């Protein structure tokens, strides 16, 4: 009887067998390469983070956060809730109680028999949202929790939980929100449902308000029990939400930002945007936020833990944003704001006691706001230039004039006069004294693109094909007089601005350029101002406002020193100021800025965490292990006792699609078909390009004996797709030696033979490798079940796909095992992540059928279950050598070994 053991990512009901030494596998190493923060819970100065890999403790101060230790938890830790003395965490199908010690310690675990997505402690009970409903847990003794009951939902399972008063609410992914009374906590009862968003996935308690979100927007409810009435809707995801100070709340969850939203305003108003960086990882979203001790803590996915100080964030707030659809431009005068929406028309808003109230909308054209004073606003729509009284009810058209081309830039030059620059470069004086304005062309040098005013003075800006901006200054505003001219390097696409004292501003690739015409045209390039593209410039008094990507800068004139920088969280398309306030048009609406408040926006805190690393591939060559990202790879050496030692980080020079390891070298395959050989010191030691036609698409590279197999597809543009595998001899240089029909999906080398799965044609094959550069086909058979991985063990060939298929060594079919493959609903691993590999002749490894692999033993042609070491998070790849397996997870590298633990000898006392 031949026996071999297999690690399979699918739970089977199999007879337990006694452990044999060859299949006794233990975990020897567990090293994290990134902390994917999925949930956060704070109590006082202590912060707990569900880091997907486990739970981490942090200590927060007013200026920083420092780690206190962490503990790995089996499977993927998705939720954590701090309580007295510790925390409850949800991971996989279980909940864990973790003591608040340094380092943290798992006190107990409770298997709920279903996937857990949220956990909510309430007194002596813990409520868990699972795939089969809401599980009530008796937690009066955290060391011995037990299941009391399971409450059903309309969708069968539950995704998110929240409690207000004596009512428990649950979101289960459909339109209904479930409500349960906890008046007698030991005997909870469902009291009804109420409708919300069609796909409600999250509920959050914001004081007495319940926020229900579908990940895109959030619906707000007030009331009690199941009698909840809709009180508003916010165009912001609320899957992450927390109370700042009622009625201001932090909301987010759909991306990398949080927004402080005033829910009491007539239109939900955003007061600040808290941003986290975009990473190379797959989890670029904030999934949870908590506020404690004046600090906002966020679980920011692959960015880890993020924190902001709220010490200076108080009324009057620095900014207030209304998200009502993209705006082209906006202006302000006193308490009145006028916005030109991208959808057309104009709308008035009023700022009263910090509340922005919408007023009338008017006009049918697509308008651009150019200028305004206390009595009128100057706008254009195509070739029409119009003056309106926006304070009238309804707003009144004062005058309109039609020019010969569309208006590009315009300014008011008096109570009833304007100057306009058209898209054809002509300049026009416009008399707006009557209902129908009169026009006359001004003869000016050059072909201006912009006009700006400062007091009575005017300035015209012209852009040249040579890449310069000419600014012509008219001190008295008379365009028939001779101007003073200055030419600056670069093109000012953000227009020009002019101060009453004669300082003109432009923004080019060199930064902000100031021309002081009162000082004879002296030119100053403002230091440190070349960082971001400038969209618009505006002068209010002797202050220059600069609209850049995601912020408004306030600079003093004439020198341009930075006075204030206010982050918007999105691009500022235009800016206009009046009496200490400014308004910016944005792609989502408009933002009102208080330029004189002493309040500040939330300030990021330093979080002492290791930078995340992102690995997509793994390649092993004996005791050398390569972990590869997009274009870099780390080389590690594996010790016999399970140690892992970093050796080098190398840069492949360009992004790659796959890697292989052979003879102490890493081979990378780029999307363009270039194979590069890199040694352990990071040197490029060889290169070859695969060229099978203009429409080739390479997919993988494998080390096979002393050769490389590169799989590709070609001919698809002509409708005749063909897959091929190119063989490259890697023993001395890189030379192409053979082409095999079909594309290789997986291949392993055992005893001088290559066992491979091919596609197009779909076959299982065996090649002799007497000369690795010239493989010789020994056997083949059509494959079944779309296999993606193969191995030889115990005299049988195993192909893993929709099921596990067994063949004899000559590829005679010998049976099918395992249930059909099921997709992971959480998307942590895919069908293509399946692998079958062996630890020894009698012990094999398979992955990709569940988050945690499990051991099996082969007895003849059947399988039997074996005890399996737990893993932290989903395993997406396995690389083996005799007696050990390296497991690449979502956030960590783990090693399993069949070797016995190192013995520990106690010294003999005499």
Coordinates of N, CA and C in Angstrom, one line a residue, residues 308-450:
X308 N -5.8 61.1 12.7 CA -5.8 62.5 12.5 C -6.1 63.2 13.9
X309 N -5.4 64.3 14.2 CA -5.8 65.0 15.3 C -6.9 66.0 15.0
X310 N -7.9 66.0 15.9 CA -9.1 66.9 15.7 C -9.0 68.1 16.6
X311 N -7.8 68.4 17.2 CA -7.7 69.5 18.2 C -8.2 70.8 17.7
X312 N -7.8 71.2 16.5 CA -8.2 72.5 16.0 C -9.4 72.6 15.1
X313 N -10.1 71.4 15.0 CA -11.2 71.3 14.1 C -12.5 71.7 14.8
X314 N -12.9 72.9 14.7 CA -14.1 73.4 15.4 C -14.7 74.6 14.6
X315 N -15.9 75.0 14.9 CA -16.5 76.2 14.2 C -15.8 77.5 14.6
X316 N -15.7 78.5 13.7 CA -16.1 78.4 12.3 C -15.1 77.5 11.5
X317 N -15.6 76.6 10.7 CA -14.7 75.6 10.0 C -14.0 76.3 8.8
X318 N -12.8 75.8 8.5 CA -12.1 76.4 7.4 C -12.8 76.3 6.0
X319 N -13.5 75.2 5.8 CA -14.2 75.0 4.6 C -15.5 74.3 4.7
X320 N -16.4 74.5 3.8 CA -17.7 73.9 3.7 C -18.0 73.6 2.3
X321 N -18.2 72.3 2.0 CA -18.4 71.8 0.6 C -19.8 71.3 0.4
X322 N -20.4 71.7 -0.7 CA -21.7 71.1 -1.1 C -21.5 70.3 -2.4
X323 N -21.9 69.0 -2.3 CA -21.7 68.1 -3.4 C -23.1 67.9 -4.1
X324 N -23.3 68.7 -5.1 CA -24.5 68.7 -5.8 C -24.4 68.5 -7.3
X325 N -23.2 68.0 -7.7 CA -23.0 67.9 -9.2 C -21.9 68.9 -9.5
X326 N -21.1 68.5 -10.6 CA -19.9 69.3 -11.0 C -20.3 70.8 -11.3
X327 N -19.4 71.7 -10.9 CA -19.6 73.1 -11.2 C -18.5 73.6 -12.1
X328 N -18.8 74.5 -13.1 CA -17.8 75.0 -14.0 C -17.1 76.2 -13.3
X329 N -17.8 77.0 -12.5 CA -17.2 78.2 -11.9 C -18.1 78.6 -10.8
X330 N -17.6 79.5 -10.0 CA -18.4 80.1 -8.9 C -17.9 81.4 -8.4
X331 N -18.7 82.2 -7.8 CA -18.3 83.5 -7.3 C -19.0 83.8 -6.0
X332 N -18.5 84.8 -5.2 CA -19.0 85.2 -3.9 C -19.0 86.7 -3.7
X333 N -20.0 87.2 -3.1 CA -20.1 88.6 -2.7 C -20.9 88.7 -1.4
X334 N -20.3 89.0 -0.3 CA -21.0 89.0 1.0 C -21.5 87.6 1.3
X335 N -22.8 87.5 1.7 CA -23.3 86.1 2.0 C -23.8 85.3 0.8
X336 N -23.8 85.9 -0.4 CA -24.4 85.3 -1.5 C -23.3 84.6 -2.4
X337 N -23.6 83.4 -2.8 CA -22.7 82.6 -3.7 C -23.5 82.3 -4.9
X338 N -22.9 82.4 -6.1 CA -23.5 82.0 -7.3 C -22.6 80.9 -8.0
X339 N -23.2 79.8 -8.4 CA -22.5 78.7 -8.9 C -23.1 78.5 -10.4
X340 N -22.1 78.1 -11.3 CA -22.5 77.7 -12.6 C -22.3 76.2 -12.7
X341 N -23.4 75.4 -12.6 CA -23.3 74.0 -12.6 C -22.9 73.5 -14.0
X342 N -22.2 72.4 -14.1 CA -21.8 71.8 -15.4 C -23.0 71.5 -16.2
X343 N -24.1 71.1 -15.5 CA -25.3 70.7 -16.2 C -26.1 71.9 -16.9
X344 N -25.7 73.2 -16.5 CA -26.3 74.3 -17.1 C -27.0 75.2 -16.1
X345 N -27.2 76.5 -16.5 CA -27.9 77.4 -15.7 C -27.0 78.0 -14.6
X346 N -27.6 78.8 -13.7 CA -26.9 79.4 -12.6 C -27.8 79.1 -11.3
X347 N -27.1 79.1 -10.1 CA -27.9 78.9 -8.9 C -27.3 79.8 -7.8
X348 N -28.1 80.4 -7.0 CA -27.7 81.2 -5.9 C -27.8 80.4 -4.6
X349 N -26.8 80.6 -3.7 CA -26.8 80.0 -2.4 C -26.5 81.1 -1.4
X350 N -27.0 80.9 -0.2 CA -26.8 81.9 0.9 C -26.1 81.3 2.1
X351 N -25.1 82.0 2.6 CA -24.4 81.6 3.7 C -24.9 82.4 4.9
X352 N -25.6 81.6 5.9 CA -26.2 82.3 7.0 C -25.9 81.5 8.3
X353 N -25.1 82.1 9.2 CA -24.7 81.4 10.4 C -24.1 80.1 10.2
X354 N -23.2 80.0 9.2 CA -22.5 78.7 8.9 C -23.3 77.7 8.2
X355 N -24.6 78.0 7.8 CA -25.4 77.1 7.0 C -25.5 77.6 5.6
X356 N -25.3 76.7 4.6 CA -25.4 77.0 3.2 C -26.8 76.6 2.7
X357 N -27.6 77.6 2.3 CA -29.0 77.3 1.9 C -29.2 77.5 0.5
X358 N -29.7 76.6 -0.3 CA -29.9 76.8 -1.7 C -31.0 77.8 -2.0
X359 N -30.8 78.6 -3.0 CA -31.7 79.6 -3.5 C -32.2 79.3 -4.9
X360 N -32.7 80.3 -5.6 CA -33.3 80.0 -6.9 C -32.2 79.7 -8.0
X361 N -32.6 78.9 -9.0 CA -31.8 78.6 -10.1 C -32.4 79.2 -11.3
X362 N -31.6 79.6 -12.3 CA -32.1 80.3 -13.4 C -31.2 80.2 -14.6
X363 N -31.6 80.5 -15.8 CA -30.8 80.4 -17.0 C -30.8 79.1 -17.6
X364 N -30.7 79.0 -18.9 CA -30.8 77.7 -19.6 C -29.5 77.4 -20.3
X365 N -28.5 78.3 -20.4 CA -27.3 78.1 -21.1 C -26.3 77.4 -20.2
X366 N -25.1 77.1 -20.8 CA -24.0 76.6 -20.1 C -23.1 77.8 -19.8
X367 N -23.1 78.2 -18.6 CA -22.5 79.5 -18.2 C -21.1 79.3 -17.6
X368 N -20.3 80.4 -17.8 CA -19.0 80.6 -17.1 C -19.1 81.9 -16.4
X369 N -18.8 81.9 -15.1 CA -18.8 83.2 -14.3 C -17.4 83.8 -14.4
X370 N -17.4 85.0 -14.8 CA -16.1 85.7 -15.0 C -15.7 86.7 -13.9
X371 N -16.7 87.5 -13.5 CA -16.4 88.6 -12.5 C -17.7 89.0 -11.8
X372 N -17.6 89.7 -10.7 CA -18.7 90.3 -10.1 C -18.3 91.4 -9.2
X373 N -19.3 92.3 -8.9 CA -19.1 93.3 -7.8 C -20.3 93.2 -6.9
X374 N -20.5 94.2 -6.1 CA -21.6 94.2 -5.1 C -23.0 94.2 -5.8
X375 N -23.1 94.7 -7.0 CA -24.4 94.9 -7.7 C -24.7 93.9 -8.8
X376 N -23.7 93.3 -9.4 CA -23.9 92.5 -10.6 C -22.9 91.4 -10.7
X377 N -23.2 90.4 -11.5 CA -22.4 89.3 -11.9 C -22.2 89.2 -13.4
X378 N -21.0 89.0 -13.8 CA -20.7 88.9 -15.3 C -20.5 87.5 -15.7
X379 N -21.3 87.0 -16.6 CA -21.3 85.6 -17.0 C -21.3 85.6 -18.6
X380 N -20.9 84.4 -19.1 CA -21.0 84.2 -20.5 C -21.5 82.8 -20.8
X381 N -22.2 82.7 -22.0 CA -22.6 81.4 -22.5 C -22.3 81.4 -24.0
X382 N -21.3 80.8 -24.4 CA -20.9 80.9 -25.8 C -20.5 82.3 -26.1
X383 N -21.1 82.9 -27.1 CA -20.8 84.3 -27.5 C -21.6 85.3 -26.8
X384 N -22.5 84.9 -25.9 CA -23.3 85.9 -25.2 C -22.7 86.2 -23.9
X385 N -22.5 87.5 -23.7 CA -22.0 88.1 -22.4 C -23.1 88.8 -21.7
X386 N -23.4 88.4 -20.4 CA -24.6 88.8 -19.7 C -24.2 89.4 -18.3
X387 N -25.0 90.4 -17.9 CA -24.8 91.0 -16.6 C -26.2 90.7 -15.8
X388 N -26.0 90.1 -14.6 CA -27.2 89.8 -13.8 C -27.1 90.5 -12.4
X389 N -28.3 90.7 -11.9 CA -28.5 91.1 -10.5 C -28.8 89.9 -9.7
X390 N -27.9 89.2 -9.1 CA -28.2 87.9 -8.4 C -29.0 88.0 -7.1
X391 N -29.0 89.2 -6.5 CA -29.7 89.4 -5.3 C -31.2 89.6 -5.4
X392 N -31.6 89.9 -6.7 CA -33.1 90.1 -6.9 C -33.8 88.8 -6.7
X393 N -35.1 88.9 -6.5 CA -36.0 87.7 -6.4 C -37.1 87.7 -7.4
X394 N -37.0 87.0 -8.5 CA -35.9 86.2 -8.9 C -34.8 87.0 -9.5
X395 N -33.6 86.4 -9.6 CA -32.4 87.2 -10.2 C -32.8 87.8 -11.5
X396 N -32.4 89.1 -11.8 CA -32.8 89.8 -12.9 C -31.7 90.0 -13.9
X397 N -32.0 89.9 -15.2 CA -31.0 90.1 -16.3 C -30.9 91.6 -16.5
X398 N -29.7 92.2 -16.3 CA -29.5 93.6 -16.5 C -29.2 94.0 -17.9
X399 N -28.3 93.2 -18.5 CA -27.9 93.5 -19.9 C -27.3 92.3 -20.6
X400 N -27.4 92.2 -21.9 CA -26.8 91.1 -22.6 C -26.2 91.6 -23.9
X401 N -25.1 91.1 -24.3 CA -24.4 91.5 -25.6 C -23.9 90.2 -26.3
X402 N -24.1 90.2 -27.6 CA -23.6 89.0 -28.4 C -22.4 89.4 -29.2
X403 N -21.3 88.7 -29.0 CA -20.0 89.0 -29.6 C -19.8 88.0 -30.8
X404 N -18.7 88.2 -31.5 CA -18.6 87.4 -32.8 C -18.0 86.0 -32.5
X405 N -17.6 85.7 -31.3 CA -17.1 84.4 -31.0 C -17.3 84.1 -29.5
X406 N -17.0 82.9 -29.1 CA -17.2 82.6 -27.7 C -16.3 83.3 -26.8
X407 N -16.8 83.7 -25.6 CA -16.0 84.5 -24.6 C -15.1 83.5 -23.9
X408 N -13.8 83.9 -23.8 CA -12.8 83.1 -23.1 C -12.5 83.7 -21.7
X409 N -12.4 85.0 -21.6 CA -12.1 85.7 -20.4 C -12.8 87.0 -20.4
X410 N -13.3 87.5 -19.2 CA -13.9 88.8 -19.2 C -13.8 89.4 -17.8
X411 N -13.9 90.7 -17.7 CA -13.9 91.4 -16.4 C -14.8 92.6 -16.5
X412 N -15.3 93.0 -15.3 CA -16.1 94.3 -15.2 C -15.1 95.4 -15.1
X413 N -15.4 96.5 -15.8 CA -14.5 97.7 -15.7 C -15.3 98.9 -15.2
X414 N -16.4 98.7 -14.6 CA -17.2 99.8 -14.0 C -18.6 99.3 -13.8
X415 N -19.5 100.2 -13.4 CA -20.9 99.8 -13.0 C -21.6 99.2 -14.2
X416 N -21.3 99.6 -15.4 CA -22.0 99.1 -16.6 C -21.1 98.9 -17.7
X417 N -19.9 98.4 -17.5 CA -19.0 98.2 -18.6 C -18.1 96.9 -18.3
X418 N -17.6 96.3 -19.4 CA -16.8 95.1 -19.3 C -15.8 95.1 -20.5
X419 N -14.8 94.3 -20.3 CA -13.8 94.0 -21.4 C -13.8 92.5 -21.5
X420 N -13.9 92.0 -22.7 CA -14.0 90.5 -23.0 C -12.9 90.1 -24.0
X421 N -12.3 89.0 -23.7 CA -11.3 88.4 -24.6 C -12.0 87.1 -25.2
X422 N -12.0 87.0 -26.5 CA -12.7 85.9 -27.2 C -11.7 84.8 -27.5
X423 N -12.3 83.6 -27.9 CA -11.4 82.5 -28.2 C -10.6 82.7 -29.5
X424 N -11.0 83.7 -30.3 CA -10.2 84.0 -31.5 C -9.1 85.0 -31.2
X425 N -8.9 85.4 -30.0 CA -7.8 86.3 -29.6 C -8.2 87.8 -29.7
X426 N -9.4 88.1 -30.1 CA -9.7 89.5 -30.2 C -10.2 90.0 -28.8
X427 N -10.1 91.3 -28.6 CA -10.5 92.0 -27.4 C -11.6 93.0 -27.6
X428 N -12.6 93.0 -26.8 CA -13.8 93.9 -27.0 C -14.2 94.6 -25.8
X429 N -14.5 95.9 -26.0 CA -15.2 96.7 -24.9 C -16.7 96.5 -25.0
X430 N -17.3 96.3 -23.9 CA -18.8 96.1 -23.9 C -19.4 97.1 -23.0
X431 N -20.4 97.8 -23.5 CA -21.2 98.8 -22.7 C -22.5 98.0 -22.3
X432 N -22.6 97.8 -21.0 CA -23.8 97.1 -20.5 C -24.8 98.0 -19.9
X433 N -24.8 99.3 -20.3 CA -25.7 100.3 -19.7 C -27.1 100.0 -20.1
X434 N -27.5 99.3 -21.1 CA -28.9 99.1 -21.5 C -29.1 97.6 -21.5
X435 N -30.4 97.3 -21.8 CA -30.8 95.9 -21.8 C -30.0 95.1 -22.9
X436 N -29.8 95.8 -24.0 CA -28.9 95.2 -25.1 C -27.6 96.0 -25.1
X437 N -26.5 95.3 -24.8 CA -25.2 95.9 -24.7 C -24.7 96.2 -26.1
X438 N -23.8 97.2 -26.1 CA -23.1 97.6 -27.3 C -21.7 97.2 -27.2
X439 N -21.1 96.8 -28.4 CA -19.7 96.3 -28.3 C -18.8 97.1 -29.3
X440 N -17.5 97.2 -29.0 CA -16.5 97.8 -29.9 C -15.2 97.1 -29.7
X441 N -14.5 96.8 -30.8 CA -13.3 96.1 -30.7 C -12.1 97.0 -30.3
X442 N -11.3 96.5 -29.4 CA -10.1 97.2 -29.0 C -8.9 96.7 -29.7
X443 N -8.1 97.7 -30.3 CA -6.9 97.4 -31.0 C -5.7 97.2 -30.0
X444 N -5.4 96.0 -29.7 CA -4.3 95.7 -28.8 C -3.2 94.8 -29.4
X445 N -2.0 94.9 -29.0 CA -1.0 94.1 -29.6 C -1.2 92.6 -29.2
X446 N -0.6 91.7 -30.0 CA -0.6 90.3 -29.7 C -2.0 89.7 -29.9
X447 N -2.2 88.5 -29.4 CA -3.4 87.8 -29.4 C -3.7 87.3 -28.0
X448 N -4.4 88.1 -27.2 CA -4.6 87.8 -25.8 C -5.4 86.6 -25.6
X449 N -5.2 85.9 -24.5 CA -6.0 84.8 -24.1 C -6.7 85.1 -22.8
X450 N -6.2 86.0 -22.0 CA -6.8 86.3 -20.7 C -6.8 87.8 -20.4

